[in-house]
CSV table of C-alpha atoms and ligand atoms in Angstrom, one decimal:
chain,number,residue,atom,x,y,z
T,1,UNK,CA,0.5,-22.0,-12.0
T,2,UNK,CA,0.0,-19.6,-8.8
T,3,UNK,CA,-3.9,-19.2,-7.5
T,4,UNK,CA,-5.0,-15.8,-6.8
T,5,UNK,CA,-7.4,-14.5,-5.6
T,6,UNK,CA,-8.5,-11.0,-7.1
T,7,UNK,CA,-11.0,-8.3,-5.6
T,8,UNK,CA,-11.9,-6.0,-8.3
T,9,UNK,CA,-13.6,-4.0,-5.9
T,10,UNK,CA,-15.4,-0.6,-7.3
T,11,UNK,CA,-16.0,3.0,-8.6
T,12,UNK,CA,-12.2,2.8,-11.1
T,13,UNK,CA,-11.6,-0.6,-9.4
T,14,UNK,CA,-13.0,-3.0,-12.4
T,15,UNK,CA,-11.1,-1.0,-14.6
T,16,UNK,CA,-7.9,-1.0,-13.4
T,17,UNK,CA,-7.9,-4.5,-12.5
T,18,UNK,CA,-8.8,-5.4,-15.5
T,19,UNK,CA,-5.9,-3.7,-17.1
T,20,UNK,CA,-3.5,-5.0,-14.6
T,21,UNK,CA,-4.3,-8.5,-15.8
T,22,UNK,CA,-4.0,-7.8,-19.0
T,23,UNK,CA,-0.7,-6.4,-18.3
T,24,UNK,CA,0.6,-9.4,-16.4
T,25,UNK,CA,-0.7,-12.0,-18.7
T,26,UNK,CA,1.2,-10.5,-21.1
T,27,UNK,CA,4.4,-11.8,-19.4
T,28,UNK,CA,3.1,-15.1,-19.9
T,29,UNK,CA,3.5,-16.1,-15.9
T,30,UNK,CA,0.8,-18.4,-15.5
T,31,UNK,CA,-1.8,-17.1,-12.9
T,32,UNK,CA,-5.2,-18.5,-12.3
T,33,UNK,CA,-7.0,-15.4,-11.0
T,34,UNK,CA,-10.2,-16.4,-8.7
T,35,UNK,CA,-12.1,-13.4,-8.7
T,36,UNK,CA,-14.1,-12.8,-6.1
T,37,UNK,CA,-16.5,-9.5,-5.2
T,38,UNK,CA,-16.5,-7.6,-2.0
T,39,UNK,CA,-18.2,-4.0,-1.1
T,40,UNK,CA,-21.7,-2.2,-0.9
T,41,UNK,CA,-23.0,-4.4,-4.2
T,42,UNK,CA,-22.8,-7.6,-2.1
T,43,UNK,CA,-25.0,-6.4,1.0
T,44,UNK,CA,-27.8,-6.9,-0.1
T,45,UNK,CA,-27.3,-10.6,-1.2
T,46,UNK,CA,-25.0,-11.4,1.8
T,47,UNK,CA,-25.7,-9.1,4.6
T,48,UNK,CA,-22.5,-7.8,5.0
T,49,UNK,CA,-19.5,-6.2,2.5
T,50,UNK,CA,-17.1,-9.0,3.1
T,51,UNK,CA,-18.5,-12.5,2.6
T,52,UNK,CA,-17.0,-15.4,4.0
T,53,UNK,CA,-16.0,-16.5,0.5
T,54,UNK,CA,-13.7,-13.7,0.0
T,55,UNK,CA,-12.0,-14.7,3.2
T,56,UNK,CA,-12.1,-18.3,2.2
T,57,UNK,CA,-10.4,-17.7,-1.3
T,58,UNK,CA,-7.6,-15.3,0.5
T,59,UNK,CA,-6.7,-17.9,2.9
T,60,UNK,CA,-6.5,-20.9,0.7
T,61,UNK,CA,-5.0,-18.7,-1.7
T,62,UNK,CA,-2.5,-17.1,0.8
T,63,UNK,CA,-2.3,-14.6,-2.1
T,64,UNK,CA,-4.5,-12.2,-3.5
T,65,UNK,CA,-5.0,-8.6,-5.5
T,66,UNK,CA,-7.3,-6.0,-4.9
T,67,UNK,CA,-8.7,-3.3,-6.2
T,68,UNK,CA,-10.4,-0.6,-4.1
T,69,UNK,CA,-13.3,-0.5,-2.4
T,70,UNK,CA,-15.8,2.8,-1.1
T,71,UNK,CA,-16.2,3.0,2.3
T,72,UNK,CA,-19.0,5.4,3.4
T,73,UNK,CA,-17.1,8.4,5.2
T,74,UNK,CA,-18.7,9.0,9.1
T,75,UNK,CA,-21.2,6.0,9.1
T,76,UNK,CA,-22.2,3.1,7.5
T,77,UNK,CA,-19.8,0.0,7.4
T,78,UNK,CA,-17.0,-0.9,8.5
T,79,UNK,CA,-13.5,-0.5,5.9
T,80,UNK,CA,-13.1,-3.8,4.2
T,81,UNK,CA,-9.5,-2.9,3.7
T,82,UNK,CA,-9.5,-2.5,7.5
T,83,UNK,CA,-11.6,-5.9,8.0
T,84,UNK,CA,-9.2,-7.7,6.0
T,85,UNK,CA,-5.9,-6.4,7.7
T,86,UNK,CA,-7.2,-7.4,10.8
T,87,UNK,CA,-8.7,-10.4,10.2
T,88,UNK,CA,-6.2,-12.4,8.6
T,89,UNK,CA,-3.3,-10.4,10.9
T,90,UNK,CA,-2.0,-8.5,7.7
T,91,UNK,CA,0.5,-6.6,10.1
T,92,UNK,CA,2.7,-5.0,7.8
T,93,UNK,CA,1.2,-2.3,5.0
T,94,UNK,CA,4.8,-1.8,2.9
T,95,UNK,CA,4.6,0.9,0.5
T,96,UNK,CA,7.5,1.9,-1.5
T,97,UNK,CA,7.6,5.1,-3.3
T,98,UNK,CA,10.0,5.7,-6.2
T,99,UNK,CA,10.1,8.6,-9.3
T,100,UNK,CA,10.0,7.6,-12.3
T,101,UNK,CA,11.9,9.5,-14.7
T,102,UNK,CA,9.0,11.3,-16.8
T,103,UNK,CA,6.4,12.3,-14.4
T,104,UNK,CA,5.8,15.6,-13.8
T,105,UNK,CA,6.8,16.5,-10.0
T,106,UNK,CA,9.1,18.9,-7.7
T,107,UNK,CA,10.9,15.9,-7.4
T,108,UNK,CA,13.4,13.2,-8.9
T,109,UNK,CA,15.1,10.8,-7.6
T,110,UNK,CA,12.9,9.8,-4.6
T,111,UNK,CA,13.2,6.2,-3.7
T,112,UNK,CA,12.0,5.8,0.2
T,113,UNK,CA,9.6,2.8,1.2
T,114,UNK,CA,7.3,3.7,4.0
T,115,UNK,CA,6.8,0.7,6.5
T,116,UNK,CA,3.3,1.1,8.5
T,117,UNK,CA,1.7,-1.4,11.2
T,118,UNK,CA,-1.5,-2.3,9.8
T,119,UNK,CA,-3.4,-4.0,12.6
T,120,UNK,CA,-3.9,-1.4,15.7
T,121,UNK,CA,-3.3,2.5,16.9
T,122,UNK,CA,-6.3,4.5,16.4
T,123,UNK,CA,-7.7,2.1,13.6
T,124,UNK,CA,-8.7,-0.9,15.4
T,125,UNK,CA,-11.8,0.5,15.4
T,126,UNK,CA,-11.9,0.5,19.4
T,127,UNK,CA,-14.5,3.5,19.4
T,128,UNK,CA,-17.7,4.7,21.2
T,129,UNK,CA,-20.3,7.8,21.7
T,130,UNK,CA,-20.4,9.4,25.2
T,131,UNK,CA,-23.8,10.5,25.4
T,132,UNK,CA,-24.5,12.6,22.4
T,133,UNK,CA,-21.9,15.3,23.1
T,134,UNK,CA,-18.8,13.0,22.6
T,135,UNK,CA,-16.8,10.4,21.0
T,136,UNK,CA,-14.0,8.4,21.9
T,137,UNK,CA,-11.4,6.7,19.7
T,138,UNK,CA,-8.8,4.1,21.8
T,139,UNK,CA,-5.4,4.8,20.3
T,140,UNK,CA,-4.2,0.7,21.5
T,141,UNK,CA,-0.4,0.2,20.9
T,142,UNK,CA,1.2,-2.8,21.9
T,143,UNK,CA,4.7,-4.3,22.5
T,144,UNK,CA,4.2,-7.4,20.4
T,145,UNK,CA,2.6,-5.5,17.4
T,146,UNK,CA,6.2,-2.5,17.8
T,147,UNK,CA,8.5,-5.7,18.1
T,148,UNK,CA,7.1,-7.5,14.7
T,149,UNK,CA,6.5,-4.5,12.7
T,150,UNK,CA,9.7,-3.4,13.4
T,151,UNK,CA,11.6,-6.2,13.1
T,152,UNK,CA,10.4,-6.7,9.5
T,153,UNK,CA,11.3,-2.9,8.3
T,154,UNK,CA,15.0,-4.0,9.6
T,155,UNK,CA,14.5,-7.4,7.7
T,156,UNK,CA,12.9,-5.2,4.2
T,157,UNK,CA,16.3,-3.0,5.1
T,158,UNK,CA,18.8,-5.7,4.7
T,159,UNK,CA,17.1,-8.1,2.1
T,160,UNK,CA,16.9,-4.9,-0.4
T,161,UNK,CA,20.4,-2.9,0.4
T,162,UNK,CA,18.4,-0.1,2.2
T,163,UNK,CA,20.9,2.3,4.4
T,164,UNK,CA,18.8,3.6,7.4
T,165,UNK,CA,15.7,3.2,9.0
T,166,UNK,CA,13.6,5.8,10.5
T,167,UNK,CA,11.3,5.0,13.8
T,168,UNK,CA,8.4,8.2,13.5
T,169,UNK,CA,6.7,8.6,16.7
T,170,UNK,CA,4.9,11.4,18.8
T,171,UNK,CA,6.2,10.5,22.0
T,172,UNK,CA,7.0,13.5,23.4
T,173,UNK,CA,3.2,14.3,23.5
T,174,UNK,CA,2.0,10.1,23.9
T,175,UNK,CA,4.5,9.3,26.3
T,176,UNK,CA,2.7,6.0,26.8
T,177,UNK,CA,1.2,4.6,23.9
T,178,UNK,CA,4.1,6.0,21.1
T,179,UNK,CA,6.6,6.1,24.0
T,180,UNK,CA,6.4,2.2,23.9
T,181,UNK,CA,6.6,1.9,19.8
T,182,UNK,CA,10.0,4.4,20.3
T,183,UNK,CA,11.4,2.0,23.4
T,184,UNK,CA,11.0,-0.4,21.2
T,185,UNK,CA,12.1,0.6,17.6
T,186,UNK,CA,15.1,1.6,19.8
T,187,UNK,CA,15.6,-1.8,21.2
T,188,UNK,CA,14.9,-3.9,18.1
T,189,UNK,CA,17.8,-1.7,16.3
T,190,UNK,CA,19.9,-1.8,18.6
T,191,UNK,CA,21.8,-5.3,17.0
T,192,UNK,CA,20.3,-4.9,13.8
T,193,UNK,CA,23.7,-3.5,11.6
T,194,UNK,CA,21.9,-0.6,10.2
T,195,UNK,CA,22.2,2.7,10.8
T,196,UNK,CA,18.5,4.4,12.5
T,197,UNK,CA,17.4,7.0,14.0
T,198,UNK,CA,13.8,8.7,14.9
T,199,UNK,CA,11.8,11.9,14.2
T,200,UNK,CA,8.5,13.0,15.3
T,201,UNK,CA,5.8,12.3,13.1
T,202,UNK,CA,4.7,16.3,12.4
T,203,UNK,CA,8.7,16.8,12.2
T,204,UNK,CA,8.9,14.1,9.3
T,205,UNK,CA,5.9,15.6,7.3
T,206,UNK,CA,7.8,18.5,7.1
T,207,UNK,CA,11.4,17.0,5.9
T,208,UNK,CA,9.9,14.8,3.7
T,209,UNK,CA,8.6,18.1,1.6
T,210,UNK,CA,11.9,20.0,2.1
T,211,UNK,CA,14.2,16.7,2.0
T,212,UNK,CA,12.9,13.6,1.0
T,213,UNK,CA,16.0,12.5,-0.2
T,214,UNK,CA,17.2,12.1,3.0
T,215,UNK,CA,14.9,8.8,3.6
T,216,UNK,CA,15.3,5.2,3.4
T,217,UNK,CA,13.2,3.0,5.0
T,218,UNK,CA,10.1,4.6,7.3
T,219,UNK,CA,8.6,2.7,9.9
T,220,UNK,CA,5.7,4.1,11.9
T,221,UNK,CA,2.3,3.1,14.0
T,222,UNK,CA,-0.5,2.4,11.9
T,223,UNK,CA,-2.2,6.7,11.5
T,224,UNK,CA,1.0,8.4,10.9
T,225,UNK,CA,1.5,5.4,8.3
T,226,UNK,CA,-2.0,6.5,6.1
T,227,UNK,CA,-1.0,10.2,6.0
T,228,UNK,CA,2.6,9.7,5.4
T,229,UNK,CA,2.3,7.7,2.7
T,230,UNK,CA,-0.5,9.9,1.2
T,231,UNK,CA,2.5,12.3,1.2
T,232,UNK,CA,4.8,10.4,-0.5
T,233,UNK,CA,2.6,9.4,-3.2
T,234,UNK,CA,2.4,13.5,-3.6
T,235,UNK,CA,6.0,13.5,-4.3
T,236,UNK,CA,6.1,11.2,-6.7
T,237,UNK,CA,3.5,12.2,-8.9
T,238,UNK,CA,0.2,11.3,-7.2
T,239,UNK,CA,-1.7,8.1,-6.1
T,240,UNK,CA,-2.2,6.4,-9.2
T,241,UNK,CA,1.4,5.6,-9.0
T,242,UNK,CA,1.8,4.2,-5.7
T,243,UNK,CA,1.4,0.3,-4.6
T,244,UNK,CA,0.8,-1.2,-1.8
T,245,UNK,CA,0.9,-4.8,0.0
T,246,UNK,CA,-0.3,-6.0,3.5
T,247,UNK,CA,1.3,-8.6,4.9
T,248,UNK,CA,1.1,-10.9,7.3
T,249,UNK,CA,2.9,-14.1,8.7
T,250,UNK,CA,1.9,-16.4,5.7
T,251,UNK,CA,-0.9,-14.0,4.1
T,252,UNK,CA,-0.2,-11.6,1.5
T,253,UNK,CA,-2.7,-8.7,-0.2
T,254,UNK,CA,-1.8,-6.5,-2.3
T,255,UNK,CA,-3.6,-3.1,-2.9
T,256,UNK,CA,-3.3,0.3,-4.6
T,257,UNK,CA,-3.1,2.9,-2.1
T,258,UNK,CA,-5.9,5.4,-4.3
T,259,UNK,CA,-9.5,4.8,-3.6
T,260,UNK,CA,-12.1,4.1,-5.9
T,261,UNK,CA,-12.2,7.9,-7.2
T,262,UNK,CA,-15.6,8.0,-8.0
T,263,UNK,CA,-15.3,10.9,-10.0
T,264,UNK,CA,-13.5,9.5,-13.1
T,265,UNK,CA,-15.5,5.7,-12.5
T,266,UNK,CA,-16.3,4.5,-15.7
T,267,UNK,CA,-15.0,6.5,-18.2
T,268,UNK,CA,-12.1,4.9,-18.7
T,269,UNK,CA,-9.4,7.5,-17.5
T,270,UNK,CA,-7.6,6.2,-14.6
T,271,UNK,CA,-4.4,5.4,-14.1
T,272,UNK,CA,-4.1,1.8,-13.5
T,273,UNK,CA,0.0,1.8,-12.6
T,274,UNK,CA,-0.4,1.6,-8.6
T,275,UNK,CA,-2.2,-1.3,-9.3
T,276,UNK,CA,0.1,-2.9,-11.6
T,277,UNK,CA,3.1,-1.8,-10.0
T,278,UNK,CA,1.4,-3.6,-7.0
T,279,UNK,CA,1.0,-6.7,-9.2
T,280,UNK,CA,5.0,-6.2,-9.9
T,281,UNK,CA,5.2,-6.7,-5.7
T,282,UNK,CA,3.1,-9.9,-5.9
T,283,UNK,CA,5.5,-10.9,-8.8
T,284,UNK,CA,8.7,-10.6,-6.4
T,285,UNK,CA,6.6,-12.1,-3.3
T,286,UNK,CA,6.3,-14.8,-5.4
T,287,UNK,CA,9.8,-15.1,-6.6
T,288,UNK,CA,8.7,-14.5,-10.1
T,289,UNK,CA,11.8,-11.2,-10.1
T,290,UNK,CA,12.0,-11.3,-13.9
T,291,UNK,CA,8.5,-10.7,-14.8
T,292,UNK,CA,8.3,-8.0,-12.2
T,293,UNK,CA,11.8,-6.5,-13.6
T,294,UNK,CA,10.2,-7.1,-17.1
T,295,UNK,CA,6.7,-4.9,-16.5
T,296,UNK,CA,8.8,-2.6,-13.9
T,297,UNK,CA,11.3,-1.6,-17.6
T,298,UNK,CA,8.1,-1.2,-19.6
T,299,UNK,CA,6.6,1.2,-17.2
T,300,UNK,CA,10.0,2.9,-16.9
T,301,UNK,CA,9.9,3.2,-20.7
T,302,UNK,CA,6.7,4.7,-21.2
T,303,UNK,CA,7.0,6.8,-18.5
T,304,UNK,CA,9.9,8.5,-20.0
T,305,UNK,CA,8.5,8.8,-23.4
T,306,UNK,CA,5.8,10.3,-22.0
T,307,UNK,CA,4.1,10.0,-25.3
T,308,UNK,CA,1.3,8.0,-23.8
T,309,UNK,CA,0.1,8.9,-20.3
T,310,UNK,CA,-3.1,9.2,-19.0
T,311,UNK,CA,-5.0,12.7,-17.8
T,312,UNK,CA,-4.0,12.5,-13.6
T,313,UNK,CA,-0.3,12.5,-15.4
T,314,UNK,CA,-1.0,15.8,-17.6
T,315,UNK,CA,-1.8,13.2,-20.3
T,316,UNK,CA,-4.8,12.6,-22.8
T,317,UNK,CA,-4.6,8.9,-23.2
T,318,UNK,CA,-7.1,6.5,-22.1
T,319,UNK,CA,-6.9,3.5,-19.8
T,320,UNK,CA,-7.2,1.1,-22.6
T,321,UNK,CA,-4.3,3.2,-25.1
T,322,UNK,CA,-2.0,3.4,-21.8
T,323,UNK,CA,-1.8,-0.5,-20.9
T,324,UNK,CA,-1.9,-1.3,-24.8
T,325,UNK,CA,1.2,1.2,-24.8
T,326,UNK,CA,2.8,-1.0,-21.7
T,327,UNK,CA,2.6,-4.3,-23.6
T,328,UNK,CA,4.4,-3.1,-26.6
T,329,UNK,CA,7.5,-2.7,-24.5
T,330,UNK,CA,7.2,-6.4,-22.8
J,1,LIG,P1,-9.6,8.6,-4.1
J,1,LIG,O1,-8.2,8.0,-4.1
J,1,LIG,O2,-10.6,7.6,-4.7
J,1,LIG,O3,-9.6,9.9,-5.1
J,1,LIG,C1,-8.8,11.1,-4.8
J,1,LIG,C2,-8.6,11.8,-6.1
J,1,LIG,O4,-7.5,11.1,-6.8
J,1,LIG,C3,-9.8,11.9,-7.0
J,1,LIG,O5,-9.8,13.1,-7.7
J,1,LIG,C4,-9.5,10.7,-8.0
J,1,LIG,O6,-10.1,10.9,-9.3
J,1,LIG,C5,-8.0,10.7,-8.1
J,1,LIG,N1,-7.5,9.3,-8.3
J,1,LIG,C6,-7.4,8.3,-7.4
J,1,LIG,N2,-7.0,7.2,-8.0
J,1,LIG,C7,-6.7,7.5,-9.3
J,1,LIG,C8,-6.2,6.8,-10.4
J,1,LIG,N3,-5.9,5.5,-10.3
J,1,LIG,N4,-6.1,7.4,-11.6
J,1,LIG,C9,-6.5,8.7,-11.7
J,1,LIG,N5,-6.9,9.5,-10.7
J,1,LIG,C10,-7.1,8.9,-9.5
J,1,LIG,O7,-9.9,9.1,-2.7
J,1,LIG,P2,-11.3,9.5,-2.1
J,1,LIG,O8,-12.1,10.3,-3.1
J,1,LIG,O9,-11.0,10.2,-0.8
J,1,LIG,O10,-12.1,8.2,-1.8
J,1,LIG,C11,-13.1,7.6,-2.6
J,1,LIG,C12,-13.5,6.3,-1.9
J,1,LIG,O11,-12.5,5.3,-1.9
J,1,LIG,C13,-13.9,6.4,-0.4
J,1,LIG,O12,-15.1,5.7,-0.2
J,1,LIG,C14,-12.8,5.8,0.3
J,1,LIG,O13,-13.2,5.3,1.6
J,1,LIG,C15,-12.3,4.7,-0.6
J,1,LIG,N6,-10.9,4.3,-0.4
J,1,LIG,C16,-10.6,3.1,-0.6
J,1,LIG,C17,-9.3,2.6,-0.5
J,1,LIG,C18,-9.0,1.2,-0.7
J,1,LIG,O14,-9.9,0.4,-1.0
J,1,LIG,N7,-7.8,0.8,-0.6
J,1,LIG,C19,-8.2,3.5,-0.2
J,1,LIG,C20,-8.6,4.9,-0.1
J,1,LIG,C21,-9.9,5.3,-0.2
């Protein structure tokens, strides 16, 4: 029996949690999920988005599953997905991004797993008005945080049979800050037995529209990490596909990379796979590689049918109809 701790956070959140529960429990691995809420509704009881109890259950758990969570755009708190990362030292955000035969995209065959520091660059939040005509963001890289983050996209490399990894950088233009994650990308490799090489970050949007095919592994500073692998999503057919886990030294979470899409909340049309293909990441974290092979085939199978799919996927099928559709096949 694994503890874990599960966010459903808000807006789709709820709903897609609930049907990636339904989805694993239908594996019969034995989970005990300690759910615990986070976001604007707890304010008001607790004073803040993330209680201490959420933090609590995480690190006892060492293991939890969220859902997402709004984050007011331009004021308000703080990102509780940012919060998190830093506060428990979830350094690594590991995002693979693989077709699946049966969604509709310009694309097949993509299978490239983007690798993105989670913990500094322009998002540790080091910011500040200057007078009321300016504001300043601190872009903070660090050797220590290059050295770690790279060392565990050469470790994901070899432990899955990857072929290359890819430093992205803009050090020609942030000869300091970026300069120091290329030195050492460069250095880390350098005894590593995999082939790498690096490409500058606007260079690498580019090829991975015209050539995605041509990636592996991605490893990159913590910015060129969000919009990259907002990208990749793209070429795979959108962000209710994509999962997501951050990691840290004995701390795992693991998170869709699609926000709460307020738009659809509710109504029982999203697309709960990025959540339960995240689940299928939890699965193999845990060493449970049969269940996650076992709800990876079903999704493969439905996909390709294509008979059930909800609307993001050009589909008419509810939540509900798509997960019931998913447990037929386990
Ligand atoms: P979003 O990802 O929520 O939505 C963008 C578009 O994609 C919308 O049209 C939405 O309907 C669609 N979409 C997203 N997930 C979908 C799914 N599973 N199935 C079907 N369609 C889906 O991004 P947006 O609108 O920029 O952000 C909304 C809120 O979510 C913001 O407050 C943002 O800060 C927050 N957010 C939270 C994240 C997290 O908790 N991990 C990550 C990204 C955003």
């Amino acid at each position: 029996m694994y503890d874990v701790t599960l966010i459903p956070g808000d807006g789709i959140g709820p709903e897609v949690s609930q049907a990636m529960v339904k989805v694993v429990e239908a594996t019969a691995v034995e989970i005990n999920w300690e759910v615990v809420e986070a976001g604007a509704a707890v304010i008001d009881e607790y004073g803040t988005p993330l209680p201490e109890y959420v933090i609590d259950s995480i690190k006892k758990n060492k293991i939890a599953i969220k859902g997402p969570i709004t984050t007011p755009v331009g004021k308000g708190f703080k990102s509780v997905n940012v919060t998190l990362r830093q506060t428990l030292d979830l350094y690594v955000n590991l995002r693979p991004v693989k077709s699946f035969k049966g969604i509709k995209s310009r694309y097949e065959d993509i299978d490239l797993v983007i690798v993105r520091e989670n913990t500094e660059d322009l998002y540790a939040g080091i910011e500040h008005k200057i007078g009321n005509f300016a504001g300043e963001s601190i872009k903070l890289i660090t050797k220590p945080a290059c050295e770690r983050i790279v060392e565990f996209a050469f470790k994901y490399a070899k432990d899955n049979n990857r072929k290359k990894v890819t430093g992205v950088h803009k050090a020609n233009i942030m000869k300091i800050s970026d300069g120091l994650f290329l030195n050492t990308f460069r250095e880390v490799a350098q005894d590593k037995g995999i082939a790498f090489d690096d490409l500058i970050v606007d260079a690498a949007a580019m090829n991975l529209v015209i050539n995605p095919e041509k990636y592996d592994v991605m490893v990159m500073p913590n910015l060129y990490g969000d919009i990259l692998s907002d990208l990749c999503a793209g070429l795979v057919g959108g962000l209710g596909i994509i999962p997501g886990a951050n990691i840290g030294k004995d701390v795992a979470i693991f998170e869709a990379v699609h926000g709460s899409a307020p738009d659809i909340a509710g109504q029982n049309k999203a697309n709960p796979t990025a959540i339960i293909q995240s689940a299928i990441m939890m699965l193999r974290y845990l060493g449970e590689q049969e269940k996650a092979l076992q709800i990876e085939n079903a999704l493969s199978q439905v996909f390709e049918k294509g008979e059930v799919l909800t609307q993001d996927l050009g589909g008419s099928a509810t939540t509900t109809q798509f997960v019931d559709e998913i447990i037929k096949y386990l």
